[in-house]
Short mmCIF file of C-alpha atoms in Angstrom, two decimals:
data_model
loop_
_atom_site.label_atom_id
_atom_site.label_comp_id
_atom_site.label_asym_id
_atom_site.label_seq_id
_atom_site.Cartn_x
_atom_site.Cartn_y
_atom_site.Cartn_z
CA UNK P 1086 86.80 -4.70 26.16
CA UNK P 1087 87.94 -5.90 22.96
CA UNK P 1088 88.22 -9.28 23.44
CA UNK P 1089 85.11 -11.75 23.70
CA UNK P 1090 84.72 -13.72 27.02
CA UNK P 1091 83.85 -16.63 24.90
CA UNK P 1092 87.15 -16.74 23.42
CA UNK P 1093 89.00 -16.04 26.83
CA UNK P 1094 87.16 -18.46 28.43
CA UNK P 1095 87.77 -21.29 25.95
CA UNK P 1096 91.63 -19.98 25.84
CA UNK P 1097 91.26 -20.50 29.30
CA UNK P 1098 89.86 -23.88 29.33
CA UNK P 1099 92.50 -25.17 26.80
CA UNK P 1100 95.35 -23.40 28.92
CA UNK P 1101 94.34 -25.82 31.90
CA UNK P 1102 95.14 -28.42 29.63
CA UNK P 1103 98.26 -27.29 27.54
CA UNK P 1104 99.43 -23.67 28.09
CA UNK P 1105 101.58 -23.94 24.79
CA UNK P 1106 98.44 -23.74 22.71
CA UNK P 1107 98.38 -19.99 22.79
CA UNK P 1108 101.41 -20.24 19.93
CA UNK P 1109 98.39 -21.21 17.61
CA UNK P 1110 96.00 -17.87 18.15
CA UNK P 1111 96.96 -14.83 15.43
CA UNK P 1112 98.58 -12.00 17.80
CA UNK P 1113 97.58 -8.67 17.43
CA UNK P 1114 99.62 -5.66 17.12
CA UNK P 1115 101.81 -5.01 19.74
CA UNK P 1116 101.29 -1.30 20.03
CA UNK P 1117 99.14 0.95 22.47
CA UNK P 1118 95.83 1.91 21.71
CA UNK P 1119 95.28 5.44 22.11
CA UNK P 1120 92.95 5.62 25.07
CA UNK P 1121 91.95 9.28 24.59
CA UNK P 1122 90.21 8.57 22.06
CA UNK P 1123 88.29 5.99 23.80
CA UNK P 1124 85.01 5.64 25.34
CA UNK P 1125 85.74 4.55 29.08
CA UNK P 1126 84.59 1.32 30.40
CA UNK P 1127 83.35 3.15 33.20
CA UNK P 1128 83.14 6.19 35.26
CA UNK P 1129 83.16 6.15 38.79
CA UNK P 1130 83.05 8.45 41.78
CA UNK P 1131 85.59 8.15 44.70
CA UNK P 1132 84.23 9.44 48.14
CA UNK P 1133 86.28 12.19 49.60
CA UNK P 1134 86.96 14.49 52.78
CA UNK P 1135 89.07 17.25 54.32
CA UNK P 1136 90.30 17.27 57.70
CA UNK P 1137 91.68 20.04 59.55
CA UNK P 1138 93.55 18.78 62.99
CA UNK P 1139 92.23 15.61 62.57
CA UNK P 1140 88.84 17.11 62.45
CA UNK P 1141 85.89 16.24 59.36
CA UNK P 1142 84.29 19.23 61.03
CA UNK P 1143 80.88 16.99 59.98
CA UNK P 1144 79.05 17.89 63.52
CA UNK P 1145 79.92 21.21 63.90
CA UNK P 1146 81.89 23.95 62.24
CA UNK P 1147 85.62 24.36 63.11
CA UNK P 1148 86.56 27.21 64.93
CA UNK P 1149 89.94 28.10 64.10
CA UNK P 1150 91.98 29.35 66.79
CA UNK P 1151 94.31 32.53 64.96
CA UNK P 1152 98.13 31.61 65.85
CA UNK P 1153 96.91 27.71 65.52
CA UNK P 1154 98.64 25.56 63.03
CA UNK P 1155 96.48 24.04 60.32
CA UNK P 1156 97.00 20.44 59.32
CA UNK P 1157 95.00 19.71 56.23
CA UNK P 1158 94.47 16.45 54.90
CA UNK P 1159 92.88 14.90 52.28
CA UNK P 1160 91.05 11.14 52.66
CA UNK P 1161 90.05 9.32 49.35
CA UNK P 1162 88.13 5.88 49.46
CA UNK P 1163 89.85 3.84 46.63
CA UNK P 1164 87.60 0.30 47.09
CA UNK P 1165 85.70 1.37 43.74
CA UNK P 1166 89.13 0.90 42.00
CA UNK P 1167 89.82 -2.33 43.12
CA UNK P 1168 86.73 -3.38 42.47
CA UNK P 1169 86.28 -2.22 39.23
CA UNK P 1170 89.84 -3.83 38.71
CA UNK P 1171 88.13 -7.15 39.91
CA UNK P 1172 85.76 -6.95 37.05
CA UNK P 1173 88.86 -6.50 34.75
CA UNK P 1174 89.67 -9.75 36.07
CA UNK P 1175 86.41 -11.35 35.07
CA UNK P 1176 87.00 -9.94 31.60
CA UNK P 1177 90.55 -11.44 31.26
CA UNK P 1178 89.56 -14.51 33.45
CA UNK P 1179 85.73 -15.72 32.50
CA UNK P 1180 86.09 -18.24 35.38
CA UNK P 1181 87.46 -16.13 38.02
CA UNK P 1182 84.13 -17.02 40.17
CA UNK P 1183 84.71 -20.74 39.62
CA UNK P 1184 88.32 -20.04 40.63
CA UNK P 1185 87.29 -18.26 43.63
CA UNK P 1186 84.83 -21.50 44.43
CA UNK P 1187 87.66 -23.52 44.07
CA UNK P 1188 89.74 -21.47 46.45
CA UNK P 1189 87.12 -21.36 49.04
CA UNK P 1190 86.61 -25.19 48.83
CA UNK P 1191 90.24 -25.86 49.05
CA UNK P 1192 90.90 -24.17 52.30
CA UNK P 1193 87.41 -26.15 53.72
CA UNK P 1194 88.90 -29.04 53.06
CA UNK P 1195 92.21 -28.34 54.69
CA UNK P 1196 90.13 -27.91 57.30
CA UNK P 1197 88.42 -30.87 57.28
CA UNK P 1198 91.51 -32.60 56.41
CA UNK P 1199 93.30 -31.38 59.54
CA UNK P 1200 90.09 -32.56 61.84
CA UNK P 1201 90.36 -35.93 60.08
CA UNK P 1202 94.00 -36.20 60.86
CA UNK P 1203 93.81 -35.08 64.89
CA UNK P 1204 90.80 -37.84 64.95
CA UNK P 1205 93.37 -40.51 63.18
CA UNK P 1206 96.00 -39.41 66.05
CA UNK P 1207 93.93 -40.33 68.96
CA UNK P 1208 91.95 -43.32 67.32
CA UNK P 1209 93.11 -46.94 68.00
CA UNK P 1210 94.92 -48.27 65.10
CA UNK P 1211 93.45 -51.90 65.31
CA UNK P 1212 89.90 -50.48 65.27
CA UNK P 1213 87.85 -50.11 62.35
CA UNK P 1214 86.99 -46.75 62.48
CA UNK P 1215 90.91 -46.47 62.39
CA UNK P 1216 90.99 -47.89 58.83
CA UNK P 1217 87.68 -45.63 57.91
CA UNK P 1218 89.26 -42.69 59.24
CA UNK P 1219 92.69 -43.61 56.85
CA UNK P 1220 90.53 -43.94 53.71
CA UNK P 1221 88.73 -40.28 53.84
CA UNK P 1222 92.49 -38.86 54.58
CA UNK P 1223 93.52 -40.28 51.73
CA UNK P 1224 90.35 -39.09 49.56
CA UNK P 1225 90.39 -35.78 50.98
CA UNK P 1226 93.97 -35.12 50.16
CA UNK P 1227 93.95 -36.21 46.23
CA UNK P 1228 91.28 -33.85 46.15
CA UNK P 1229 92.68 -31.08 47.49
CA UNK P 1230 95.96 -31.86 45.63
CA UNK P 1231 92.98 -32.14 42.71
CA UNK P 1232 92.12 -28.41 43.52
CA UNK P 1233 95.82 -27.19 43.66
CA UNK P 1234 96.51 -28.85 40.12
CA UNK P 1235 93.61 -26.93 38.87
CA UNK P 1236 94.45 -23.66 40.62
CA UNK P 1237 98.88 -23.72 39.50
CA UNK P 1238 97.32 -23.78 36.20
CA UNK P 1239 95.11 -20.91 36.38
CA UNK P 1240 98.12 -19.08 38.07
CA UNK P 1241 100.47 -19.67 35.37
CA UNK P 1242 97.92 -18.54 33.12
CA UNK P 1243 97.75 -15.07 35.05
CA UNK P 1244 101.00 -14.70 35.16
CA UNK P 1245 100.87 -15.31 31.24
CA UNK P 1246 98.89 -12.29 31.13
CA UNK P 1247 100.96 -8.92 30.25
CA UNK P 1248 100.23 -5.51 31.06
CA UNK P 1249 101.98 -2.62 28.57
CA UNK P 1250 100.77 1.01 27.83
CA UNK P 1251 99.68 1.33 32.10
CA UNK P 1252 98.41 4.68 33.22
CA UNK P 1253 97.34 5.16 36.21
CA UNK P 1254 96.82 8.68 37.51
CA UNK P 1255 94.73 10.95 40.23
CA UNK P 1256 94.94 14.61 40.58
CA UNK P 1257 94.45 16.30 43.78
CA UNK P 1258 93.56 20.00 43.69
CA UNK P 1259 93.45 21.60 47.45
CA UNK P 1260 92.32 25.15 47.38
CA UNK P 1261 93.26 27.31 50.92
CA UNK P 1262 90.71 29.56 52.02
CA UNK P 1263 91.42 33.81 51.89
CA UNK P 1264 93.60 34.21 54.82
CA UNK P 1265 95.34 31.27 54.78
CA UNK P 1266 98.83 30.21 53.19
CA UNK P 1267 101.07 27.30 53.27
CA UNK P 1268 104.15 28.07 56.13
CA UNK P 1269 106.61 27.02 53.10
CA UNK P 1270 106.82 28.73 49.90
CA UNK P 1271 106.93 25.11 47.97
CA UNK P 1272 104.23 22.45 50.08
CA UNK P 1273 104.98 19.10 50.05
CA UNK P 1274 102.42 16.22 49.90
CA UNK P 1275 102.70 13.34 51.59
CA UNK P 1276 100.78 9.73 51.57
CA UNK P 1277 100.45 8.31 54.77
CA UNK P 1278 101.12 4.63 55.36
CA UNK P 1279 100.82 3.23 52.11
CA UNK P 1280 103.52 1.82 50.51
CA UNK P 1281 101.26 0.99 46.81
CA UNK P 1282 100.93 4.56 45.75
CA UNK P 1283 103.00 7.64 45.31
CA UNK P 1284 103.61 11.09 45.23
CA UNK P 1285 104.64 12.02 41.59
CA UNK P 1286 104.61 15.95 41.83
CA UNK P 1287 103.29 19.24 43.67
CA UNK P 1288 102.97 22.42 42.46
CA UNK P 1289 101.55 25.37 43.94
CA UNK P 1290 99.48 28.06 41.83
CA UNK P 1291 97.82 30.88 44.09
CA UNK P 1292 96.20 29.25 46.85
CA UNK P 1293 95.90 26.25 44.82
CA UNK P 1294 97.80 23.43 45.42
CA UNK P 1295 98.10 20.37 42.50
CA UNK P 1296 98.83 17.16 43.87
CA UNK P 1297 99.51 14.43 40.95
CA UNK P 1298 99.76 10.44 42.70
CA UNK P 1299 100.12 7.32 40.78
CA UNK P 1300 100.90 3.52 41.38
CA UNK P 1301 104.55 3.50 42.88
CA UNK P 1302 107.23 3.21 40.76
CA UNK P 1303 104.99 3.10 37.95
CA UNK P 1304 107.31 5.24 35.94
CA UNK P 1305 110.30 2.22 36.17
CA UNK P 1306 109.69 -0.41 33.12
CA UNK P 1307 108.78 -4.09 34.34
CA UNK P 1308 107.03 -2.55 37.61
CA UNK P 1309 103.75 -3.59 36.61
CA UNK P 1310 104.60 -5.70 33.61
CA UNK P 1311 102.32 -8.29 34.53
CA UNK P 1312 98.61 -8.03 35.12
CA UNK P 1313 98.99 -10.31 38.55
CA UNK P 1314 101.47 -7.18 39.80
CA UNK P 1315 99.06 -4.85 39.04
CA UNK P 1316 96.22 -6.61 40.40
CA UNK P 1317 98.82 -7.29 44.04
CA UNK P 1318 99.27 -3.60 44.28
CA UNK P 1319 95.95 -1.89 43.30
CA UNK P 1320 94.41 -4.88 45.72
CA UNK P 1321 97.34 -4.73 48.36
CA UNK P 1322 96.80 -1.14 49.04
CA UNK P 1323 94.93 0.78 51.59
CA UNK P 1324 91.23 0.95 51.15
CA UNK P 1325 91.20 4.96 52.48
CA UNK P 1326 94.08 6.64 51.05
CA UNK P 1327 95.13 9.92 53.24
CA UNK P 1328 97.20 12.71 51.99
CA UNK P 1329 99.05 15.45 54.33
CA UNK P 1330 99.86 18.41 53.16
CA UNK P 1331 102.30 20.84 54.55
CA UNK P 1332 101.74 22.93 57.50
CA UNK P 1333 99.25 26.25 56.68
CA UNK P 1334 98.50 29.03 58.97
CA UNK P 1335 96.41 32.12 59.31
CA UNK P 1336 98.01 35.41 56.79
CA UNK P 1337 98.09 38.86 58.99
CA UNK P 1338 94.61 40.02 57.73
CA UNK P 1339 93.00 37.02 59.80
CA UNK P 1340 95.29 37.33 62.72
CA UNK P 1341 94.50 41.17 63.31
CA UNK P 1342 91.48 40.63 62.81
CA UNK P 1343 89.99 41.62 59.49
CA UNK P 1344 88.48 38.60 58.93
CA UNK P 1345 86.35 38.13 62.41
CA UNK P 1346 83.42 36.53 62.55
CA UNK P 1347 83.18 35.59 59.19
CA UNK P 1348 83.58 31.31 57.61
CA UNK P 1349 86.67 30.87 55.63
CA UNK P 1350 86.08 27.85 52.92
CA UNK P 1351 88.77 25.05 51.58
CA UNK P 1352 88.16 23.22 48.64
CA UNK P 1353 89.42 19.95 47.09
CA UNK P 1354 88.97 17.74 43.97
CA UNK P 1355 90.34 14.48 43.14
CA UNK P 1356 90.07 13.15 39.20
CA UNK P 1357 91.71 10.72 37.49
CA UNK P 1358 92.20 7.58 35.02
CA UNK P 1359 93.23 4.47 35.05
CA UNK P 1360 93.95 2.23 31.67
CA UNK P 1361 96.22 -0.20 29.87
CA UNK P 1362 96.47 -2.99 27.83
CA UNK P 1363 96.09 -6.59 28.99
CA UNK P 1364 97.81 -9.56 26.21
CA UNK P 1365 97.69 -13.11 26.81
CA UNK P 1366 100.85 -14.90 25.43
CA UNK P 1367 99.37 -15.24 21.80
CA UNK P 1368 98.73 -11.64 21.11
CA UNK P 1369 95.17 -11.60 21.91
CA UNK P 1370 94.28 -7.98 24.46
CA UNK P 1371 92.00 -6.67 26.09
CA UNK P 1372 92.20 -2.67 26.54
CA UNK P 1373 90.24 -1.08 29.72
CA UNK P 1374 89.80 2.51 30.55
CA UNK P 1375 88.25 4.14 33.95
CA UNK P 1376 88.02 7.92 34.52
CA UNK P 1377 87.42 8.65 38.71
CA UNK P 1378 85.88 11.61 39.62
CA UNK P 1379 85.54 12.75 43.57
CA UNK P 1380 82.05 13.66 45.37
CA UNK P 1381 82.06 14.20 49.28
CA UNK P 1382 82.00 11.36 51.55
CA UNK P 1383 78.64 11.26 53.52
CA UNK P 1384 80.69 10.61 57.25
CA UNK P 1385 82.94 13.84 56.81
CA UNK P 1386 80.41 15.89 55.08
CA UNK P 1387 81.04 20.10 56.14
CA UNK P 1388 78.42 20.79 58.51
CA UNK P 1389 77.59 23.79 56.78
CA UNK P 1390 75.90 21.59 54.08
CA UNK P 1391 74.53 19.30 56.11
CA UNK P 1392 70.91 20.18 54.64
CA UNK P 1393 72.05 20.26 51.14
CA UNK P 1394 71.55 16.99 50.00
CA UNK P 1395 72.42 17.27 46.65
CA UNK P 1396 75.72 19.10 46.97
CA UNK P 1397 78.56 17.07 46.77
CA UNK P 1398 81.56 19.34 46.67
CA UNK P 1399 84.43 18.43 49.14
CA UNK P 1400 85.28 21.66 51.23
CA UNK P 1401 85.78 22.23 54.89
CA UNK P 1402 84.58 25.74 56.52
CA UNK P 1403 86.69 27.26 59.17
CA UNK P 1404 84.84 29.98 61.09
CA UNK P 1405 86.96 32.99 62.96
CA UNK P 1406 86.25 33.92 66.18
CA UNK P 1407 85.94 37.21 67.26
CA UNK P 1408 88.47 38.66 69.77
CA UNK P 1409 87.42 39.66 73.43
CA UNK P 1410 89.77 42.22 74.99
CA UNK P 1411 90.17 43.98 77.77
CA UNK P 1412 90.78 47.66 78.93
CA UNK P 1413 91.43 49.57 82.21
CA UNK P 1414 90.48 53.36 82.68
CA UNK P 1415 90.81 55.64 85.65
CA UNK P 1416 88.05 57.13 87.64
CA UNK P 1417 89.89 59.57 89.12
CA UNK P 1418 90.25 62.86 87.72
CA UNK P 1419 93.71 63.55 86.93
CA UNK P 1420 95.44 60.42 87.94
CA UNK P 1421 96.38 58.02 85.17
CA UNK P 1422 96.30 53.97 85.83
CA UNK P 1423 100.08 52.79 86.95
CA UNK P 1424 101.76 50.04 85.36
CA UNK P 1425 101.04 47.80 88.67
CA UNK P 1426 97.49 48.32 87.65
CA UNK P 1427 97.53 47.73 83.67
CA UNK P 1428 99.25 44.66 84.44
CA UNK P 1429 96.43 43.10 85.86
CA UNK P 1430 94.64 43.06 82.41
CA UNK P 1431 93.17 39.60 81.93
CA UNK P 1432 94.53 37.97 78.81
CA UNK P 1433 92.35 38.39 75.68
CA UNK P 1434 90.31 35.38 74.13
CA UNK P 1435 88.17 34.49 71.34
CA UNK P 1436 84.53 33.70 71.24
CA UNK P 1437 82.57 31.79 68.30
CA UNK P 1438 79.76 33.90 66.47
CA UNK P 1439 76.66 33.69 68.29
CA UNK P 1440 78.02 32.33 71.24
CA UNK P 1441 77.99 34.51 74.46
CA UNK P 1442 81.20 36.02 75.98
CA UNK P 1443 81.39 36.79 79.60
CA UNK P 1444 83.97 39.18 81.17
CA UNK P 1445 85.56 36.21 83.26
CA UNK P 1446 86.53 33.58 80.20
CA UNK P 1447 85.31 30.50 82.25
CA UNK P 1448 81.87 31.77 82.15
CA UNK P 1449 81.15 32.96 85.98
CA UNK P 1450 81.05 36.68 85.03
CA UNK P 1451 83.31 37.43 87.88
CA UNK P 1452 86.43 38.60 88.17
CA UNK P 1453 87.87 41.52 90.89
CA UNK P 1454 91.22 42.41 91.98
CA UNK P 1455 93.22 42.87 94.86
CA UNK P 1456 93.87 46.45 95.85
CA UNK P 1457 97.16 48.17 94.34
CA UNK P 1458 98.88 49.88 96.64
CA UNK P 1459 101.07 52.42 96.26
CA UNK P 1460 103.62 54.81 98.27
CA UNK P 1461 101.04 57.59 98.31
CA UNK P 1462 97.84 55.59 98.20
CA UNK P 1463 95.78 53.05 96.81
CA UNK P 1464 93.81 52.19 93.29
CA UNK P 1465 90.57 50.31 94.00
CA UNK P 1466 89.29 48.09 91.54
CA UNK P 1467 85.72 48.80 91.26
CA UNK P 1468 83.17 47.81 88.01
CA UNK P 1469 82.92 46.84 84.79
CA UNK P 1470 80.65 48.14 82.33
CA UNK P 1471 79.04 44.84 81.50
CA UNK P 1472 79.94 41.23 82.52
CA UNK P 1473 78.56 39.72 79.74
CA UNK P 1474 77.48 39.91 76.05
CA UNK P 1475 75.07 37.36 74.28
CA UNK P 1476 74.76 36.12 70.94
CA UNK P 1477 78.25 37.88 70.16
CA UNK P 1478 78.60 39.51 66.45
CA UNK P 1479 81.13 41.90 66.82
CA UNK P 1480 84.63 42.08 68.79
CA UNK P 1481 83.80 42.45 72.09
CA UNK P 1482 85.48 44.86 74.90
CA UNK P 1483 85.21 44.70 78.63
CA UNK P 1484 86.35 47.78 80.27
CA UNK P 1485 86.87 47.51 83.99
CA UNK P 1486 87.27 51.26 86.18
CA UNK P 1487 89.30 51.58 88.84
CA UNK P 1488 89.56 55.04 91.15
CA UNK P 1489 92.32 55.82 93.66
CA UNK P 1490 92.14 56.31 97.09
CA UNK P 1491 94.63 58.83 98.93
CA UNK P 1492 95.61 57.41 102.45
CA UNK P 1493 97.53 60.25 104.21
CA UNK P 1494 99.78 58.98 107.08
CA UNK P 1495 99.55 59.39 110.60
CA UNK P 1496 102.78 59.85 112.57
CA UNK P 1497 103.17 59.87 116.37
CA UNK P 1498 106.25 62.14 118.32
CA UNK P 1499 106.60 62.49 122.00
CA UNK P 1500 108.14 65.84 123.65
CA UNK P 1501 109.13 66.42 127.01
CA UNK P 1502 107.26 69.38 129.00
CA UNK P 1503 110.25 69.38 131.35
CA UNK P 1504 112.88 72.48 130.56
CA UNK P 1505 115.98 70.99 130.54
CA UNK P 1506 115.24 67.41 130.79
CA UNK P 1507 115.11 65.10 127.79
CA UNK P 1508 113.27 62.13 127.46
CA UNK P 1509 114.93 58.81 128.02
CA UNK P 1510 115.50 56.27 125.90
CA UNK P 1511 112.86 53.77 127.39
CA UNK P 1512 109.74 56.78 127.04
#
């Protein structure tokens, strides 16, 4: 900071007692410092996660399902910007602890005032607890009128306080796994229920997507003119802010399979800064500067790091499943499988990587059919070549063998023995 607490804090004092004294202190330039060139006041890490469905995938690893629809989102914890912002406060406002004293004794006091007052209502008026009672009201509010003297004067000064040359600024880099891609050629961003930051821009490089957010309407002079509007809106936001990005799904090369078995990994990265220029009516400023950095949030942490302590990175790891199928052959010499038959394939499904896969997908390792009969006979459903497979690390196939059965048909005809004599309806 480049002004002395010293001096704020005996401009402050002498504000309490005439604000117009700040037309006696030399003002400074009134240009922006250039902030690159500046040593920051502090560095600070924000904590971060990636969610996938509404999943941290910190217990386990998500298994992606291929035709699913991936919702990614991005979470950043923001409390170390408000309270670094408090600290800006201190730096501006020396007394800001005394002023927060005074705030929390002025709302005891209304409290105790309002006891006081329901005791008065229900206490005889000719008593002489009545007149006691009467006498602390009356104490208790010029004191807290005292308090409120003290505290309009410390808000006038705040609102005395400028803000020029604001930046405020976080970059969002989301990097899609191979075999993934955004559903829409240009993905939007989107920041869920906050109303204190926006979206400025997204662009899309590769697989990379750049998301740039700053205070809202940041960009519009006057916004944050004032160091009590900047203070309402960094304070006033959200303490987790969450970011959507559009809808992503699986390329070709994961959904036919190429890609089985094996962990796909996203990536993100969140920096940015934060500085401007805070001037009391007489010219004197103070400048501030914070860079934010990201590091992974311990709660969403991927599971597939969960004994690397010391890595930090925000990613998310999506694991493919490999496919079980399913396929019919004939036992039967010569005779192909009907269409009746092949249509009793079971549908296909996919099993996690070392996980075991069993011919029925519910796990009971049964599953028969119903005979298939046919004009001139009948296919039998009889074995399959395993039921189930164990710690699964390939695609796995089930074939089941059925064999047909000719049934030949027996027909019955009655003939009279009699020459010339028919049989009668009724035989």
């Amino acid at each position: 900071m480049k002004i002395k607490k010293r001096v704020l804090s005996s401009l402050l004092c002498a504000c309490l007692i005439s604000p117009a004294i700040f037309s006696n202190v030399n003002a400074q330039e009134n240009q922006c410092p250039d902030f690159s060139t500046m040593n920051p006041d502090a560095t600070f890490n924000l904590k971060g996660d990636i969610l996938v469905n509404q999943d941290t995938e910190h217990d386990k690893l998500y298994l992606a399902k291929k035709k699913e629809i991936l919702k990614f989102k991005g979470t950043l914890d923001v409390t170390p910007i408000k309270n670094k912002l408090e600290e800006v406060k201190e730096m501006v406002l020396p007394n800001s602890k005394a002023i927060t004293e005074l705030k929390n004794q002025l709302k005891s006091k209304e409290e105790n005032l309002s006891k006081l007052k329901e005791q008065l209502k229900n206490t005889d008026k000719k008593s002489e607890n009545y007149k006691k009672l009467e006498e602390q009201v009356t104490s208790l509010n010029a004191e807290i009128e005292g308090i409120k003297t003290q505290l309009k004067a410390v808000d006038e000064f705040m609102q005395n306080i400028n803000v020029s040359c604001l930046t405020f600024s976080m970059t969002a880099k989301f990097t899609l796994p191979e075999g993934v891609k955004f559903k829409d050629e240009k993905p939007t961003a989107k920041l869920e229920g906050n109303s204190k930051f926006e979206v400025k821009s997204t662009t899309l490089n590769g697989k990379t997507v750049t998301v740039v957010m700053q205070l809202k309407d940041q960009d519009i002079q006057g916004t944050y003119d004032k160091f009590t509007k900047m203070d309402d809106a960094v304070k006033n936001c959200e303490d987790t802010l969450v970011l959507s990005l559009s809808d992503a799904e699986f390329e070709d090369s994961v959904k036919n399979g190429n890609h089985n078995g094996e962990s796909l990994v996203a990536n993100g990265d969140v920096v940015g800064n934060f500085s401007a220029k805070a001037t009391i009516i007489s010219g004197n400023s103070a400048n501030f500067k914070f860079v934010m950095k990201s590091e992974q949030s311990d709660t969403g942490k991927d599971f597939a790091l969960k004994n690397d302590t010391n890595n930090k990175n925000i990613q998310l790891t999506l694991t493919i499943p490999y496919d079980v199928k399913y396929e019919f052959e004939s036992e039967t010499n010569g005779k192909d499988l009907p269409q009746d038959v092949k249509d009793k394939l079971p549908k296909p499904y996919e099993v996690e990587k070392g996980k075991t896969a069993t011919v029925d997908e519910k796990g009971t390792e049964k599953v028969t059919f119903d005979n298939v009969e046919l004009a001139d006979g009948r296919w039998i459903f009889n074995n399959w070549d395993k039921t189930k497979v164990e710690n699964v690390s390939s695609d796995v196939i089930f074939k089941g063998f059925w064999k047909f059965e000719k049934v030949y048909k027996v027909n019955y005809e009655f003939k009279s023995n009699t020459s010339d004599k028919e049989l009668p309806q009724e035989v």
